[in-house]
Amino acid sequence: MNPPVRVLYLAGSGRSGSTLVTTVLGQYDGVFAAGELRYLWQRGEVENRPCGCGRPLRDCPLWQRVRRELPTDRAAAIAAGLRGRLRMRGLPALLRRHRRGVRPVPAHPDDAALADLYAAVARHTGARVVVDSSKLPPYGALLGALPGVELRVLHLVRDPRATAFSWRRRRGLDGDADPELMSRPPVAKAALLWLVWNTVTVRLWADRAPAGYLRVRYEDLTADPEATLRRIAAFAGVDPDGGPFTGPATVRLTPTHSVAGNPSRHRTGPVPITADVQWRHNLSRRSYALVTALTAPGLRRFGYPWRRGGPGPGPAVGSGPAVVSGQTVGSGGSAQVRQSAAAGHEEG
Ligand SMILES: [Zn+2]
């Protein structure tokens, strides 16, 4: 019997810095940045989209070794099955099962292939920690019930006005030249998704802090990148000294083999970690007010101001165990945030 694979699952809403965190963590010894593994079957296997290393996934030597152990001929069916099982309308039932202490996502014949995927990734990379930035809470709940998977949840949260602004940008799925765009939900929908996914993440896992759940805000991460990544590495069970930092806010990145995720996963070389704050000037008053109204309960829970130009994110005032136990990282104010709209990390 193989030891369980430790999966660091990045949960929450999109556009919260998960691609950045995944790529940086992938530089640590013993860590494999897998990217958004829930998309492996469709975007990787069926569509043969680029791996983080730049090759089409089916041409990447690492994924060739992993794929040999998987039922790749059934990839399209597995992808369709996952979409069906993880639908938004299944959320109430998922949460009811979780409260009753039973599997939140019922077992399914494809689960064996999913468990094989994580075992094969760990075996062929030699990693002690596999970083999965799939974000969708129901998929994380499914993973947590798989045999051979030890789940640790990193909950990334970002100001919903920033994520709503980010969602509206036109971006190619795999870079500017890609005619297929990343999804662009209207701000109201982006706001509601932010509230739902962050609330569900808290409901599913916050009571597992400090060993199984860590909450980090994008604003704190970009205010003090090195210290925040050290906390995340320690949480994942990785040597915090082994990171790629060449300065408090600069990393040197080598290519990863991540599946799906923001196009910025292909960046390599020296990369400054800065906050993208373009939304503060460019999000319209109407959109700001709409997103603020729709996400009000979450703003309070995660410590974001209601008024634009108000004080930066203060200490989160929610009563989640993560906060009580001091596991919410940092308390950086907006004054510390280095402004760099062009090079800022705003992605998902
Ligand atoms: Zn690759």
CSV table of C-alpha atoms and ligand atoms in Angstrom, one decimal:
chain,number,residue,atom,x,y,z
A,1,MET,CA,0.0,0.0,0.0
A,2,ASN,CA,1.5,3.3,-1.0
A,3,PRO,CA,1.5,6.2,1.5
A,4,PRO,CA,-1.2,8.7,0.9
A,5,VAL,CA,-0.5,11.6,-1.5
A,6,ARG,CA,-0.6,15.0,0.2
A,7,VAL,CA,-2.6,17.3,-2.0
A,8,LEU,CA,-2.5,21.1,-1.3
A,9,TYR,CA,-5.9,22.1,-2.7
A,10,LEU,CA,-6.3,25.8,-3.6
A,11,ALA,CA,-9.9,26.6,-3.0
A,12,GLY,CA,-12.1,29.6,-3.4
A,13,SER,CA,-13.2,31.9,-6.2
A,14,GLY,CA,-11.3,32.5,-9.5
A,15,ARG,CA,-8.9,35.4,-10.1
A,16,SER,CA,-7.5,35.3,-6.5
A,17,GLY,CA,-3.8,34.7,-7.2
A,18,SER,CA,-4.0,30.9,-7.3
A,19,THR,CA,-1.9,30.5,-10.5
A,20,LEU,CA,0.8,32.7,-8.9
A,21,VAL,CA,0.8,30.7,-5.7
A,22,THR,CA,0.9,27.4,-7.6
A,23,THR,CA,3.8,28.5,-9.8
A,24,VAL,CA,5.8,29.8,-6.9
A,25,LEU,CA,5.2,26.7,-4.7
A,26,GLY,CA,6.2,24.5,-7.6
A,27,GLN,CA,9.7,25.8,-7.2
A,28,TYR,CA,10.1,24.4,-3.7
A,29,ASP,CA,11.8,21.1,-3.2
A,30,GLY,CA,9.4,18.2,-3.1
A,31,VAL,CA,6.5,20.1,-4.5
A,32,PHE,CA,4.8,19.5,-7.9
A,33,ALA,CA,2.6,22.3,-9.3
A,34,ALA,CA,0.0,20.3,-11.0
A,35,GLY,CA,-2.3,23.2,-11.9
A,36,GLU,CA,-6.0,22.8,-12.3
A,37,LEU,CA,-6.2,19.0,-12.4
A,38,ARG,CA,-10.0,18.9,-12.7
A,39,TYR,CA,-9.4,20.1,-16.3
A,40,LEU,CA,-6.8,17.4,-17.1
A,41,TRP,CA,-9.4,15.2,-18.9
A,42,GLN,CA,-11.0,17.9,-21.1
A,43,ARG,CA,-8.4,20.7,-21.7
A,44,GLY,CA,-5.4,18.5,-21.3
A,45,GLU,CA,-6.3,15.1,-22.8
A,46,VAL,CA,-9.2,15.9,-25.2
A,47,GLU,CA,-8.1,19.4,-26.3
A,48,ASN,CA,-4.3,18.8,-25.9
A,49,ARG,CA,-3.8,22.4,-24.6
A,50,PRO,CA,-0.3,23.5,-23.5
A,51,CYS,CA,1.3,22.2,-20.4
A,52,GLY,CA,3.0,24.8,-18.2
A,53,CYS,CA,6.3,23.8,-20.0
A,54,GLY,CA,4.8,25.0,-23.3
A,55,ARG,CA,4.4,21.7,-25.1
A,56,PRO,CA,1.0,20.4,-26.0
A,57,LEU,CA,0.1,18.2,-23.0
A,58,ARG,CA,0.2,14.9,-24.9
A,59,ASP,CA,3.8,15.8,-26.0
A,60,CYS,CA,5.1,16.6,-22.5
A,61,PRO,CA,7.4,13.8,-21.4
A,62,LEU,CA,6.2,14.0,-17.8
A,63,TRP,CA,2.5,13.8,-18.7
A,64,GLN,CA,3.2,11.0,-21.1
A,65,ARG,CA,4.5,8.9,-18.2
A,66,VAL,CA,1.5,9.8,-16.0
A,67,ARG,CA,-1.0,9.3,-18.8
A,68,ARG,CA,0.2,5.7,-19.5
A,69,GLU,CA,-1.4,4.8,-16.1
A,70,LEU,CA,-4.7,6.4,-16.8
A,71,PRO,CA,-7.8,5.4,-18.9
A,72,THR,CA,-7.1,8.2,-21.4
A,73,ASP,CA,-9.5,6.6,-24.0
A,74,ARG,CA,-12.3,7.5,-21.6
A,75,ALA,CA,-11.1,11.1,-20.9
A,76,ALA,CA,-14.1,12.8,-22.6
A,77,ALA,CA,-16.6,10.7,-20.6
A,78,ILE,CA,-14.7,11.3,-17.3
A,79,ALA,CA,-14.7,15.1,-18.0
A,80,ALA,CA,-18.5,15.0,-18.8
A,81,GLY,CA,-19.1,12.9,-15.6
A,82,LEU,CA,-17.2,15.5,-13.5
A,83,ARG,CA,-19.1,18.4,-14.9
A,84,GLY,CA,-22.4,16.6,-14.1
A,85,ARG,CA,-21.4,15.7,-10.5
A,86,LEU,CA,-20.0,19.2,-9.7
A,87,ARG,CA,-22.9,21.3,-10.9
A,88,MET,CA,-23.9,24.4,-8.9
A,89,ARG,CA,-27.4,23.2,-8.4
A,90,GLY,CA,-26.1,20.2,-6.4
A,91,LEU,CA,-24.6,22.5,-3.8
A,92,PRO,CA,-27.4,22.4,-1.2
A,93,ALA,CA,-27.4,18.6,-1.2
A,94,LEU,CA,-23.6,18.6,-1.0
A,95,LEU,CA,-23.7,20.8,2.1
A,96,ARG,CA,-26.4,18.7,3.7
A,97,ARG,CA,-24.4,15.5,3.2
A,98,HIS,CA,-21.3,17.3,4.6
A,99,ARG,CA,-23.3,18.4,7.7
A,100,ARG,CA,-24.5,14.8,8.2
A,101,GLY,CA,-20.9,13.6,8.1
A,102,VAL,CA,-21.2,11.6,4.9
A,103,ARG,CA,-19.3,11.9,1.6
A,104,PRO,CA,-20.3,15.4,0.2
A,105,VAL,CA,-20.0,14.1,-3.4
A,106,PRO,CA,-21.3,10.6,-3.7
A,107,ALA,CA,-19.0,7.8,-4.9
A,108,HIS,CA,-18.8,7.1,-8.7
A,109,PRO,CA,-17.0,4.5,-10.8
A,110,ASP,CA,-14.7,7.2,-12.3
A,111,ASP,CA,-13.3,7.8,-8.8
A,112,ALA,CA,-10.8,5.0,-9.3
A,113,ALA,CA,-9.3,6.9,-12.3
A,114,LEU,CA,-9.1,10.1,-10.3
A,115,ALA,CA,-7.3,8.4,-7.4
A,116,ASP,CA,-4.9,6.8,-9.9
A,117,LEU,CA,-4.2,10.2,-11.4
A,118,TYR,CA,-2.9,11.7,-8.1
A,119,ALA,CA,-1.0,8.5,-7.2
A,120,ALA,CA,0.7,8.5,-10.7
A,121,VAL,CA,1.5,12.2,-10.4
A,122,ALA,CA,3.2,11.7,-7.1
A,123,ARG,CA,5.1,8.6,-8.2
A,124,HIS,CA,6.4,10.1,-11.5
A,125,THR,CA,7.4,13.5,-10.0
A,126,GLY,CA,8.7,12.2,-6.7
A,127,ALA,CA,6.8,15.0,-5.0
A,128,ARG,CA,5.7,14.8,-1.4
A,129,VAL,CA,3.1,17.6,-2.1
A,130,VAL,CA,1.0,17.9,-5.2
A,131,VAL,CA,-0.5,21.4,-5.6
A,132,ASP,CA,-3.9,21.4,-7.3
A,133,SER,CA,-5.3,24.8,-8.0
A,134,SER,CA,-8.7,23.6,-9.3
A,135,LYS,CA,-10.4,26.0,-6.8
A,136,LEU,CA,-14.0,24.7,-7.2
A,137,PRO,CA,-15.0,23.6,-3.6
A,138,PRO,CA,-17.2,20.6,-4.8
A,139,TYR,CA,-14.1,19.1,-6.6
A,140,GLY,CA,-12.0,19.6,-3.5
A,141,ALA,CA,-14.7,17.8,-1.5
A,142,LEU,CA,-14.7,15.0,-4.0
A,143,LEU,CA,-10.9,14.8,-3.7
A,144,GLY,CA,-10.9,14.7,0.1
A,145,ALA,CA,-13.0,11.5,0.0
A,146,LEU,CA,-10.7,9.7,-2.5
A,147,PRO,CA,-8.7,6.8,-1.1
A,148,GLY,CA,-4.9,7.6,-1.0
A,149,VAL,CA,-5.4,11.4,-0.9
A,150,GLU,CA,-4.5,13.5,2.2
A,151,LEU,CA,-6.1,16.9,1.6
A,152,ARG,CA,-4.9,20.3,3.0
A,153,VAL,CA,-6.9,23.3,1.9
A,154,LEU,CA,-5.4,26.7,1.1
A,155,HIS,CA,-8.3,29.1,0.9
A,156,LEU,CA,-7.3,32.2,-1.2
A,157,VAL,CA,-9.6,35.2,-0.9
A,158,ARG,CA,-9.4,38.5,-2.8
A,159,ASP,CA,-11.5,41.7,-2.7
A,160,PRO,CA,-14.6,40.8,-4.7
A,161,ARG,CA,-14.5,44.2,-6.5
A,162,ALA,CA,-11.0,43.3,-7.8
A,163,THR,CA,-12.1,39.8,-8.9
A,164,ALA,CA,-15.2,41.1,-10.6
A,165,PHE,CA,-13.1,43.7,-12.5
A,166,SER,CA,-10.6,41.0,-13.4
A,167,TRP,CA,-13.3,38.6,-14.7
A,168,ARG,CA,-14.4,41.2,-17.3
A,169,ARG,CA,-11.0,41.5,-18.9
A,170,ARG,CA,-10.6,39.9,-22.3
A,171,ARG,CA,-7.9,37.3,-22.1
A,172,GLY,CA,-7.1,34.2,-24.2
A,173,LEU,CA,-7.4,30.9,-22.5
A,174,ASP,CA,-3.7,30.1,-23.2
A,175,GLY,CA,-2.3,33.6,-23.8
A,176,ASP,CA,-3.1,36.6,-25.9
A,177,ALA,CA,-2.9,34.7,-29.2
A,178,ASP,CA,-5.5,32.2,-28.1
A,179,PRO,CA,-8.9,33.0,-29.8
A,180,GLU,CA,-10.7,31.1,-27.1
A,181,LEU,CA,-11.3,33.5,-24.3
A,182,MET,CA,-11.3,32.9,-20.6
A,183,SER,CA,-14.9,33.2,-19.3
A,184,ARG,CA,-16.1,36.8,-18.7
A,185,PRO,CA,-19.2,36.7,-16.4
A,186,PRO,CA,-21.0,40.0,-15.8
A,187,VAL,CA,-20.0,41.7,-12.5
A,188,ALA,CA,-23.2,40.6,-10.7
A,189,LYS,CA,-22.7,37.0,-11.6
A,190,ALA,CA,-19.0,37.3,-10.6
A,191,ALA,CA,-20.0,38.8,-7.3
A,192,LEU,CA,-22.5,36.0,-6.5
A,193,LEU,CA,-20.0,33.3,-7.5
A,194,TRP,CA,-17.4,34.9,-5.2
A,195,LEU,CA,-19.9,34.8,-2.3
A,196,VAL,CA,-21.0,31.3,-3.0
A,197,TRP,CA,-17.6,29.7,-3.5
A,198,ASN,CA,-15.9,31.5,-0.6
A,199,THR,CA,-18.8,30.7,1.8
A,200,VAL,CA,-18.9,27.0,0.7
A,201,THR,CA,-15.1,26.8,1.2
A,202,VAL,CA,-15.5,28.1,4.8
A,203,ARG,CA,-18.4,25.7,5.5
A,204,LEU,CA,-16.5,22.6,4.2
A,205,TRP,CA,-13.1,23.1,5.7
A,206,ALA,CA,-12.6,26.1,8.1
A,207,ASP,CA,-13.1,23.9,11.1
A,208,ARG,CA,-10.1,21.9,10.1
A,209,ALA,CA,-7.7,24.8,10.9
A,210,PRO,CA,-4.9,25.0,11.7
A,211,ALA,CA,-3.6,21.6,10.4
A,212,GLY,CA,-6.0,21.2,7.5
A,213,TYR,CA,-7.1,24.7,6.5
A,214,LEU,CA,-5.3,27.9,6.0
A,215,ARG,CA,-6.9,31.2,4.7
A,216,VAL,CA,-4.7,33.7,2.9
A,217,ARG,CA,-5.9,37.0,1.4
A,218,TYR,CA,-4.4,38.1,-2.0
A,219,GLU,CA,-3.8,41.6,-0.5
A,220,ASP,CA,-1.7,40.2,2.3
A,221,LEU,CA,0.2,37.9,-0.1
A,222,THR,CA,1.1,40.8,-2.4
A,223,ALA,CA,2.0,43.1,0.6
A,224,ASP,CA,4.5,40.6,1.9
A,225,PRO,CA,5.1,37.8,-0.6
A,226,GLU,CA,8.1,36.0,0.9
A,227,ALA,CA,6.7,35.8,4.5
A,228,THR,CA,3.3,34.7,3.2
A,229,LEU,CA,4.8,32.0,1.0
A,230,ARG,CA,6.8,30.8,4.0
A,231,ARG,CA,3.6,30.4,6.0
A,232,ILE,CA,2.0,28.5,3.1
A,233,ALA,CA,5.0,26.2,2.6
A,234,ALA,CA,5.1,25.4,6.3
A,235,PHE,CA,1.3,24.7,6.2
A,236,ALA,CA,1.9,22.3,3.3
A,237,GLY,CA,4.7,20.5,5.1
A,238,VAL,CA,7.4,21.8,2.9
A,239,ASP,CA,10.8,23.3,3.9
A,240,PRO,CA,10.1,27.1,3.9
A,241,ASP,CA,13.7,27.9,3.3
A,242,GLY,CA,13.7,26.1,-0.1
A,243,GLY,CA,11.8,28.7,-2.0
A,244,PRO,CA,12.6,30.7,-5.2
A,245,PHE,CA,12.8,34.1,-3.6
A,246,THR,CA,15.7,36.4,-4.6
A,247,GLY,CA,14.2,39.3,-2.6
A,248,PRO,CA,11.2,39.8,-0.4
A,249,ALA,CA,9.0,40.3,-3.4
A,250,THR,CA,10.9,38.8,-6.3
A,251,VAL,CA,11.0,35.1,-7.4
A,252,ARG,CA,13.0,33.3,-10.0
A,253,LEU,CA,10.7,30.9,-11.8
A,254,THR,CA,11.5,27.8,-13.9
A,255,PRO,CA,8.9,26.2,-16.1
A,256,THR,CA,6.3,24.0,-14.4
A,257,HIS,CA,4.2,21.2,-15.8
A,258,SER,CA,0.9,22.6,-14.7
A,259,VAL,CA,-2.4,21.8,-16.4
A,260,ALA,CA,-4.7,24.7,-17.2
A,261,GLY,CA,-4.8,27.9,-15.2
A,262,ASN,CA,-4.1,31.5,-16.0
A,263,PRO,CA,-1.8,32.1,-19.0
A,264,SER,CA,0.7,33.7,-16.6
A,265,ARG,CA,1.7,30.2,-15.6
A,266,HIS,CA,4.1,30.2,-18.6
A,267,ARG,CA,6.2,33.1,-17.1
A,268,THR,CA,9.8,32.2,-16.2
A,269,GLY,CA,12.9,34.0,-15.0
A,270,PRO,CA,13.0,36.8,-12.4
A,271,VAL,CA,9.4,37.8,-11.7
A,272,PRO,CA,8.3,40.6,-9.3
A,273,ILE,CA,5.3,39.8,-7.2
A,274,THR,CA,3.1,42.9,-7.1
A,275,ALA,CA,-0.5,43.7,-6.5
A,276,ASP,CA,-2.7,44.5,-9.5
A,277,VAL,CA,-4.8,47.5,-8.3
A,278,GLN,CA,-6.1,48.7,-11.6
A,279,TRP,CA,-9.7,48.0,-10.5
A,280,ARG,CA,-9.4,50.7,-7.8
A,281,HIS,CA,-9.4,53.4,-10.6
A,282,ASN,CA,-11.1,51.6,-13.4
A,283,LEU,CA,-14.1,49.8,-11.9
A,284,SER,CA,-17.2,51.9,-12.5
A,285,ARG,CA,-19.1,53.4,-9.5
A,286,ARG,CA,-22.2,51.4,-10.5
A,287,SER,CA,-20.3,48.1,-10.6
A,288,TYR,CA,-18.5,48.9,-7.4
A,289,ALA,CA,-21.8,49.5,-5.6
A,290,LEU,CA,-23.4,46.4,-7.1
A,291,VAL,CA,-20.6,44.0,-6.2
A,292,THR,CA,-20.4,45.6,-2.7
A,293,ALA,CA,-24.1,45.1,-2.1
A,294,LEU,CA,-24.1,41.5,-3.4
A,295,THR,CA,-21.1,40.4,-1.4
A,296,ALA,CA,-21.8,42.3,1.9
A,297,PRO,CA,-21.8,39.3,4.2
A,298,GLY,CA,-18.5,38.1,2.7
A,299,LEU,CA,-16.9,41.5,2.9
A,300,ARG,CA,-17.4,41.6,6.6
A,301,ARG,CA,-16.3,38.0,7.1
A,302,PHE,CA,-13.0,38.4,5.2
A,303,GLY,CA,-12.2,41.9,6.4
A,304,TYR,CA,-12.8,44.1,3.3
A,305,PRO,CA,-14.0,47.7,3.5
A,306,TRP,CA,-17.3,48.7,2.0
A,307,ARG,CA,-16.3,52.1,0.7
A,308,ARG,CA,-13.8,52.7,-2.1
A,309,GLY,CA,-10.6,54.3,-0.9
A,310,GLY,CA,-11.5,53.3,2.6
A,311,PRO,CA,-8.8,51.7,4.7
A,312,GLY,CA,-7.2,48.7,3.1
A,313,PRO,CA,-8.2,45.2,4.3
A,314,GLY,CA,-8.1,45.2,8.0
A,315,PRO,CA,-8.0,42.1,10.2
A,316,ALA,CA,-10.8,39.8,9.1
A,317,VAL,CA,-13.7,40.0,11.5
A,318,GLY,CA,-15.3,36.7,10.8
A,319,SER,CA,-15.5,34.2,13.5
A,320,GLY,CA,-14.0,31.4,11.5
A,321,PRO,CA,-11.6,29.2,13.5
A,322,ALA,CA,-8.8,30.1,11.0
A,323,VAL,CA,-8.9,33.6,12.3
A,324,VAL,CA,-9.3,32.7,16.0
A,325,SER,CA,-6.3,30.5,15.8
A,326,GLY,CA,-4.2,33.2,14.2
A,327,GLN,CA,-4.0,31.3,10.9
A,328,THR,CA,-5.2,34.1,8.7
A,329,VAL,CA,-1.9,35.4,7.3
A,330,GLY,CA,-0.8,38.9,7.7
A,331,SER,CA,-2.7,42.2,8.1
A,332,GLY,CA,-1.2,44.3,5.4
A,333,GLY,CA,-2.9,47.5,4.6
A,334,SER,CA,-3.2,49.0,1.1
A,335,ALA,CA,-0.5,51.5,1.8
A,336,GLN,CA,2.0,48.7,1.6
A,337,VAL,CA,0.8,47.4,-1.7
A,338,ARG,CA,3.2,48.1,-4.4
A,339,GLN,CA,1.4,49.5,-7.4
A,340,SER,CA,2.1,48.0,-10.7
A,341,ALA,CA,-0.9,47.7,-13.0
A,342,ALA,CA,1.2,46.4,-15.9
A,343,ALA,CA,3.1,43.6,-14.1
A,344,GLY,CA,0.7,43.0,-11.2
A,345,HIS,CA,-0.5,39.5,-10.4
A,346,GLU,CA,-4.2,39.6,-10.6
A,347,GLU,CA,-4.9,36.2,-12.1
A,348,GLY,CA,-6.7,33.2,-11.0
B,1,ZN,ZN,5.1,19.7,-19.4
